[in-house]
């Protein structure tokens, strides 16, 4: 077996022999090409690979990029049209009840009761969130919804990470790099995370109670 393999002609030699036989009765002859050694073809294969990679980059320059804050689209919560939101802010009816708020959301009249969150301790993440909401003309009802929503999502821990999805931080941003639009310290600063989360909620659902209603209905927001 070993000797047969050693003496067996290659495919290129067999093809060349067949061409020579076909041209034997004609005035034409097969051109003799220089025989290249295996190591001599390596630069050629390297050139082909380099050109192919360059062409892929030209056709789709972002095909190999990872998700980053600079390449992500950020929703314009101030300039967005109503069609881009879930519209929960306009369909909700909120009434005060003893110890909390009765909230009815949407055409399906989904109702829920949200406990009043109460005044947060000064200097905490919740205190910062309340101040931010008040500056955006939201009331105690929306703050209570936000407290309940983020207690469910992260228990207000700025280092909370979802093991299955990778969502991160108090608002559970997915991916975490989205929050970089509010500051480079988005992994360690709860205030940066809260600013991003509240703006996201306003742009997507109109209000924290709208986001909470969506979360109650579908399990995510």
mmCIF file of C-alpha atoms in Angstrom:
data_model
loop_
_atom_site.group_PDB
_atom_site.id
_atom_site.type_symbol
_atom_site.label_atom_id
_atom_site.label_comp_id
_atom_site.label_asym_id
_atom_site.label_seq_id
_atom_site.Cartn_x
_atom_site.Cartn_y
_atom_site.Cartn_z
ATOM 1 C CA UNK A 1 0.000 0.000 0.000
ATOM 2 C CA UNK A 2 2.783 2.434 0.883
ATOM 3 C CA UNK A 3 4.649 1.875 -2.362
ATOM 4 C CA UNK A 4 1.518 2.290 -4.450
ATOM 5 C CA UNK A 5 0.752 5.606 -2.824
ATOM 6 C CA UNK A 6 4.304 6.806 -3.382
ATOM 7 C CA UNK A 7 4.300 5.969 -7.087
ATOM 8 C CA UNK A 8 0.754 7.163 -7.784
ATOM 9 C CA UNK A 9 0.649 10.127 -10.181
ATOM 10 C CA UNK A 10 -1.013 13.327 -9.066
ATOM 11 C CA UNK A 11 -4.213 14.705 -10.510
ATOM 12 C CA UNK A 12 -2.380 17.544 -12.239
ATOM 13 C CA UNK A 13 -0.057 15.085 -13.992
ATOM 14 C CA UNK A 14 -2.978 12.956 -15.138
ATOM 15 C CA UNK A 15 -4.770 16.035 -16.502
ATOM 16 C CA UNK A 16 -1.633 17.197 -18.276
ATOM 17 C CA UNK A 17 -1.193 13.743 -19.847
ATOM 18 C CA UNK A 18 -4.785 13.757 -21.080
ATOM 19 C CA UNK A 19 -4.354 17.197 -22.654
ATOM 20 C CA UNK A 20 -1.131 16.110 -24.354
ATOM 21 C CA UNK A 21 -2.878 13.079 -25.865
ATOM 22 C CA UNK A 22 -5.770 15.227 -27.081
ATOM 23 C CA UNK A 23 -3.395 17.694 -28.750
ATOM 24 C CA UNK A 24 -1.072 15.025 -30.205
ATOM 25 C CA UNK A 25 -2.836 14.995 -33.622
ATOM 26 C CA UNK A 26 -3.114 18.800 -33.837
ATOM 27 C CA UNK A 27 -0.577 21.523 -34.513
ATOM 28 C CA UNK A 28 -1.132 22.854 -30.994
ATOM 29 C CA UNK A 29 0.859 22.042 -27.894
ATOM 30 C CA UNK A 30 0.159 22.549 -24.233
ATOM 31 C CA UNK A 31 2.003 25.553 -22.801
ATOM 32 C CA UNK A 32 4.598 24.605 -20.235
ATOM 33 C CA UNK A 33 4.005 26.438 -16.973
ATOM 34 C CA UNK A 34 6.765 26.800 -14.414
ATOM 35 C CA UNK A 35 6.434 24.384 -11.530
ATOM 36 C CA UNK A 36 5.957 26.142 -8.233
ATOM 37 C CA UNK A 37 7.004 24.661 -4.959
ATOM 38 C CA UNK A 38 4.482 24.565 -2.131
ATOM 39 C CA UNK A 39 6.137 27.340 -0.117
ATOM 40 C CA UNK A 40 6.093 29.625 -3.170
ATOM 41 C CA UNK A 41 2.279 29.702 -3.179
ATOM 42 C CA UNK A 42 1.990 30.964 0.387
ATOM 43 C CA UNK A 43 2.344 34.676 -0.512
ATOM 44 C CA UNK A 44 -0.364 34.236 -3.163
ATOM 45 C CA UNK A 45 -2.824 32.742 -0.655
ATOM 46 C CA UNK A 46 -1.982 35.510 1.808
ATOM 47 C CA UNK A 47 -2.721 38.126 -0.843
ATOM 48 C CA UNK A 48 -6.067 36.491 -1.720
ATOM 49 C CA UNK A 49 -7.096 36.372 1.954
ATOM 50 C CA UNK A 50 -6.148 40.030 2.510
ATOM 51 C CA UNK A 51 -8.099 41.204 -0.537
ATOM 52 C CA UNK A 52 -11.149 39.168 0.515
ATOM 53 C CA UNK A 53 -11.111 40.643 4.030
ATOM 54 C CA UNK A 54 -10.789 44.149 2.608
ATOM 55 C CA UNK A 55 -13.748 43.633 0.287
ATOM 56 C CA UNK A 56 -15.915 42.406 3.183
ATOM 57 C CA UNK A 57 -14.998 45.499 5.195
ATOM 58 C CA UNK A 58 -15.881 47.793 2.293
ATOM 59 C CA UNK A 59 -19.249 46.156 1.639
ATOM 60 C CA UNK A 60 -20.222 45.969 5.338
ATOM 61 C CA UNK A 61 -17.848 48.071 7.453
ATOM 62 C CA UNK A 62 -19.812 47.365 10.648
ATOM 63 C CA UNK A 63 -20.091 43.596 10.245
ATOM 64 C CA UNK A 64 -17.388 42.927 12.829
ATOM 65 C CA UNK A 65 -18.072 45.676 15.331
ATOM 66 C CA UNK A 66 -19.281 44.930 18.819
ATOM 67 C CA UNK A 67 -22.219 46.719 20.393
ATOM 68 C CA UNK A 68 -21.082 50.009 21.897
ATOM 69 C CA UNK A 69 -22.637 53.201 23.093
ATOM 70 C CA UNK A 70 -21.296 55.107 20.081
ATOM 71 C CA UNK A 71 -23.006 52.817 17.564
ATOM 72 C CA UNK A 72 -26.360 52.466 19.281
ATOM 73 C CA UNK A 73 -29.399 54.486 18.365
ATOM 74 C CA UNK A 74 -30.813 56.475 21.262
ATOM 75 C CA UNK A 75 -34.519 57.219 21.404
ATOM 76 C CA UNK A 76 -35.273 60.943 21.445
ATOM 77 C CA UNK A 77 -37.784 61.086 24.260
ATOM 78 C CA UNK A 78 -38.373 64.840 23.772
ATOM 79 C CA UNK A 79 -38.770 64.877 19.999
ATOM 80 C CA UNK A 80 -40.358 61.466 19.466
ATOM 81 C CA UNK A 81 -43.806 61.266 17.940
ATOM 82 C CA UNK A 82 -46.715 59.729 19.888
ATOM 83 C CA UNK A 83 -46.760 56.802 17.452
ATOM 84 C CA UNK A 84 -43.348 55.744 18.777
ATOM 85 C CA UNK A 85 -44.595 55.276 22.352
ATOM 86 C CA UNK A 86 -46.949 52.763 23.907
ATOM 87 C CA UNK A 87 -49.369 55.572 24.776
ATOM 88 C CA UNK A 88 -49.922 54.416 28.350
ATOM 89 C CA UNK A 89 -49.525 57.934 29.704
ATOM 90 C CA UNK A 90 -52.572 59.141 27.766
ATOM 91 C CA UNK A 91 -54.789 56.118 28.496
ATOM 92 C CA UNK A 92 -54.133 55.813 32.227
ATOM 93 C CA UNK A 93 -56.561 56.896 34.886
ATOM 94 C CA UNK A 94 -54.989 57.254 38.317
ATOM 95 C CA UNK A 95 -56.935 57.887 41.494
ATOM 96 C CA UNK A 96 -55.719 58.113 45.069
ATOM 97 C CA UNK A 97 -56.726 55.384 47.473
ATOM 98 C CA UNK A 98 -55.875 54.808 51.129
ATOM 99 C CA UNK A 99 -52.206 53.901 51.221
ATOM 100 C CA UNK A 100 -51.644 54.048 47.484
ATOM 101 C CA UNK A 101 -52.989 54.597 43.977
ATOM 102 C CA UNK A 102 -55.552 52.819 41.823
ATOM 103 C CA UNK A 103 -54.321 52.801 38.236
ATOM 104 C CA UNK A 104 -56.381 51.765 35.206
ATOM 105 C CA UNK A 105 -54.384 51.410 31.994
ATOM 106 C CA UNK A 106 -55.352 51.020 28.345
ATOM 107 C CA UNK A 107 -58.426 49.957 26.462
ATOM 108 C CA UNK A 108 -58.519 46.608 28.235
ATOM 109 C CA UNK A 109 -59.065 48.460 31.541
ATOM 110 C CA UNK A 110 -56.240 46.562 33.252
ATOM 111 C CA UNK A 111 -56.290 47.789 36.843
ATOM 112 C CA UNK A 112 -53.695 47.554 39.585
ATOM 113 C CA UNK A 113 -53.029 49.006 42.994
ATOM 114 C CA UNK A 114 -49.680 50.650 43.714
ATOM 115 C CA UNK A 115 -48.663 51.301 47.289
ATOM 116 C CA UNK A 116 -47.565 54.830 48.098
ATOM 117 C CA UNK A 117 -43.777 54.766 48.271
ATOM 118 C CA UNK A 118 -43.419 57.502 50.850
ATOM 119 C CA UNK A 119 -40.554 59.957 51.238
ATOM 120 C CA UNK A 120 -37.146 58.368 50.566
ATOM 121 C CA UNK A 121 -34.142 58.751 52.821
ATOM 122 C CA UNK A 122 -31.982 61.732 51.877
ATOM 123 C CA UNK A 123 -28.902 60.959 49.787
ATOM 124 C CA UNK A 124 -30.180 57.628 48.482
ATOM 125 C CA UNK A 125 -30.799 56.510 44.893
ATOM 126 C CA UNK A 126 -34.545 56.738 45.490
ATOM 127 C CA UNK A 127 -34.185 60.330 46.713
ATOM 128 C CA UNK A 128 -32.332 61.219 43.505
ATOM 129 C CA UNK A 129 -35.012 59.502 41.411
ATOM 130 C CA UNK A 130 -37.783 61.436 43.172
ATOM 131 C CA UNK A 131 -35.988 64.731 42.611
ATOM 132 C CA UNK A 132 -35.509 63.891 38.931
ATOM 133 C CA UNK A 133 -39.156 62.929 38.485
ATOM 134 C CA UNK A 134 -40.336 66.129 40.142
ATOM 135 C CA UNK A 135 -38.131 68.170 37.790
ATOM 136 C CA UNK A 136 -39.882 66.378 34.895
ATOM 137 C CA UNK A 137 -43.333 67.325 36.281
ATOM 138 C CA UNK A 138 -44.199 63.846 37.545
ATOM 139 C CA UNK A 139 -46.063 63.379 40.833
ATOM 140 C CA UNK A 140 -46.010 61.025 43.801
ATOM 141 C CA UNK A 141 -48.054 58.457 41.912
ATOM 142 C CA UNK A 142 -45.382 58.104 39.216
ATOM 143 C CA UNK A 143 -42.639 57.909 41.815
ATOM 144 C CA UNK A 144 -44.512 55.100 43.560
ATOM 145 C CA UNK A 145 -44.794 53.232 40.252
ATOM 146 C CA UNK A 146 -41.079 53.678 39.623
ATOM 147 C CA UNK A 147 -40.195 52.385 43.077
ATOM 148 C CA UNK A 148 -42.320 49.281 42.557
ATOM 149 C CA UNK A 149 -40.979 48.698 39.023
ATOM 150 C CA UNK A 150 -37.310 48.908 39.942
ATOM 151 C CA UNK A 151 -37.737 46.963 43.174
ATOM 152 C CA UNK A 152 -38.990 44.181 40.921
ATOM 153 C CA UNK A 153 -36.203 44.621 38.374
ATOM 154 C CA UNK A 154 -33.123 45.127 40.558
ATOM 155 C CA UNK A 155 -34.181 45.951 44.113
ATOM 156 C CA UNK A 156 -32.557 49.322 43.367
ATOM 157 C CA UNK A 157 -29.048 47.826 43.306
ATOM 158 C CA UNK A 158 -26.777 49.600 40.824
ATOM 159 C CA UNK A 159 -24.623 46.469 40.429
ATOM 160 C CA UNK A 160 -27.532 44.093 39.787
ATOM 161 C CA UNK A 161 -26.920 41.795 36.821
ATOM 162 C CA UNK A 162 -29.348 39.374 35.231
ATOM 163 C CA UNK A 163 -27.451 36.100 34.788
ATOM 164 C CA UNK A 164 -29.530 34.926 31.851
ATOM 165 C CA UNK A 165 -29.905 38.110 29.790
ATOM 166 C CA UNK A 166 -26.999 40.247 30.978
ATOM 167 C CA UNK A 167 -29.260 43.220 31.831
ATOM 168 C CA UNK A 168 -27.504 45.515 34.274
ATOM 169 C CA UNK A 169 -28.049 48.177 36.883
ATOM 170 C CA UNK A 170 -31.056 49.699 38.617
ATOM 171 C CA UNK A 171 -33.140 49.981 35.408
ATOM 172 C CA UNK A 172 -31.749 46.666 34.048
ATOM 173 C CA UNK A 173 -30.428 48.147 30.826
ATOM 174 C CA UNK A 174 -29.789 45.621 28.051
ATOM 175 C CA UNK A 175 -27.008 45.931 27.152
ATOM 176 C CA UNK A 176 -25.456 48.008 29.926
ATOM 177 C CA UNK A 177 -23.588 50.187 27.411
ATOM 178 C CA UNK A 178 -26.836 51.969 26.509
ATOM 179 C CA UNK A 179 -26.505 53.877 29.772
ATOM 180 C CA UNK A 180 -23.187 55.362 28.632
ATOM 181 C CA UNK A 181 -25.204 58.114 26.924
ATOM 182 C CA UNK A 182 -25.693 59.574 30.417
ATOM 183 C CA UNK A 183 -22.077 59.235 31.541
ATOM 184 C CA UNK A 184 -18.981 57.022 31.374
ATOM 185 C CA UNK A 185 -19.521 55.873 34.975
ATOM 186 C CA UNK A 186 -22.728 54.006 34.119
ATOM 187 C CA UNK A 187 -21.471 50.780 35.715
ATOM 188 C CA UNK A 188 -20.833 52.300 39.143
ATOM 189 C CA UNK A 189 -22.947 55.447 39.478
ATOM 190 C CA UNK A 190 -26.632 54.911 40.371
ATOM 191 C CA UNK A 191 -27.504 58.487 39.406
ATOM 192 C CA UNK A 192 -26.238 57.917 35.862
ATOM 193 C CA UNK A 193 -28.333 54.765 35.632
ATOM 194 C CA UNK A 194 -31.425 56.512 37.014
ATOM 195 C CA UNK A 195 -31.167 59.374 34.515
ATOM 196 C CA UNK A 196 -30.969 56.945 31.633
ATOM 197 C CA UNK A 197 -33.743 54.735 32.991
ATOM 198 C CA UNK A 198 -36.219 57.559 33.578
ATOM 199 C CA UNK A 199 -35.593 59.036 30.128
ATOM 200 C CA UNK A 200 -36.017 55.620 28.548
ATOM 201 C CA UNK A 201 -39.306 55.111 30.386
ATOM 202 C CA UNK A 202 -40.629 58.519 29.368
ATOM 203 C CA UNK A 203 -39.728 57.974 25.731
ATOM 204 C CA UNK A 204 -41.079 54.425 25.529
ATOM 205 C CA UNK A 205 -44.093 54.382 27.845
ATOM 206 C CA UNK A 206 -44.841 58.006 28.650
ATOM 207 C CA UNK A 207 -44.573 57.547 32.413
ATOM 208 C CA UNK A 208 -43.291 55.170 35.106
ATOM 209 C CA UNK A 209 -46.853 53.901 35.691
ATOM 210 C CA UNK A 210 -47.052 53.114 31.974
ATOM 211 C CA UNK A 211 -43.837 51.096 32.191
ATOM 212 C CA UNK A 212 -45.135 49.305 35.284
ATOM 213 C CA UNK A 213 -48.402 48.436 33.533
ATOM 214 C CA UNK A 214 -46.450 46.996 30.595
ATOM 215 C CA UNK A 215 -44.262 45.020 32.965
ATOM 216 C CA UNK A 216 -47.311 43.655 34.794
ATOM 217 C CA UNK A 217 -48.878 42.581 31.521
ATOM 218 C CA UNK A 218 -45.895 41.122 29.684
ATOM 219 C CA UNK A 219 -43.225 40.588 32.316
ATOM 220 C CA UNK A 220 -40.752 43.117 30.885
ATOM 221 C CA UNK A 221 -40.564 46.785 30.009
#
